Steps between C-alpha positions, in 0.01 A plus 500: 500500500248738346502542124652836402366684198616829349227720350638749245210736435447875535148442640527534879138401550567175313790429733291562812225269374734219401718531809196449719343215302818308418628558853195316632606209281859476618659718233704808590486779240773762457423806287717676243319793329705499178720279288833638615423451867354158422824383341697646792279309745570177312872562528475576873280214615355161411143446378296200390313683221439839341167668421582750228282779361547567129397865485728702727666840455863484397615142452195293405428148616610338174849644537510399868400145403772493234762602757377249758518219243856599405607396851235279656228239453298651786125454431341817358129576465429807290207727588344742256192708437531399135361153433587486130641163390792672327614636838477151650707357216775760550509449876515122472764521226718702736479217752208595724344191659144630493297808410201645683285783368371768737257517665543158659392346828766441768373144518579440133845653543565273798407194292729610214781576743476159664502337156821672385666425834412130462648494151819662627557224755763240401354165404505252789626230263759577235335471160692503176344485155658450161365477148633584154823655631326717759576420866319654798599496868160582647611562859783732387274655231783455250463425129765394251461457126784329317698522824471879521322678785176671389362797693120487527238706681300328772198447276711377208667247729168369633358467148808310383486260796133428426576429134804279567321302771244406235743476208338338199149594608297803397406746775200718404584868502228579754628224734871581482505754784325251727753229407775749586348568844400845381121473498496807728685709237237689302617532140343435163593248232694770316726541804570126504589515130743787565678307776523187286658714228758633749569147624573386146739790446688439824527125438625559145196313373531582130213368293304411816683167523464481880171673574248414235172683443199276451278742315171572670593289804820593682867407533714186510863459612688257275580168663831333424 
């Protein structure tokens, strides 16, 4: 079956360009010109991923992403004419899987899209990790801390898995995204720091007992 993608963007020319290029690569693109109709399309049909413009009249892409994440883990790539890192941080904090600044090449978008679709696939072998009271079911993308379910964004989850897999060892800050399978996600070190901070809050990591900062190097997850 062809991959089905929903493009929520008020730029009709963008839709025509992507529909042609992605269609040649086995991906069917459906267009919704605003946030409201995009959310309605998601309710009415099934898609494999969403391409979501940030700057739209009415409901903006950040609010659409927030509403999608309230109901679904469907992969979301945010598109924006603003490439500021602060915008990327906000989008990723809301649960977007990746962020692409306009203008971009259709080829780059295709590569990013394939990457998020691969990450969304269930693991072929069930993998479960546990360290310092944190347990992770990798295939189910489920995290528990002290027995309680913890809700994480896609990027937060991937960062945590990378840290726990190498518990007791320091992962350099500039290598952490690669360890998390996110080498295609273009963010700065500040963005990584922000997500680590959110991870600590969600895990109840008071005093950085679980995720330790190795100053000037990177991060280490405490090994039991």
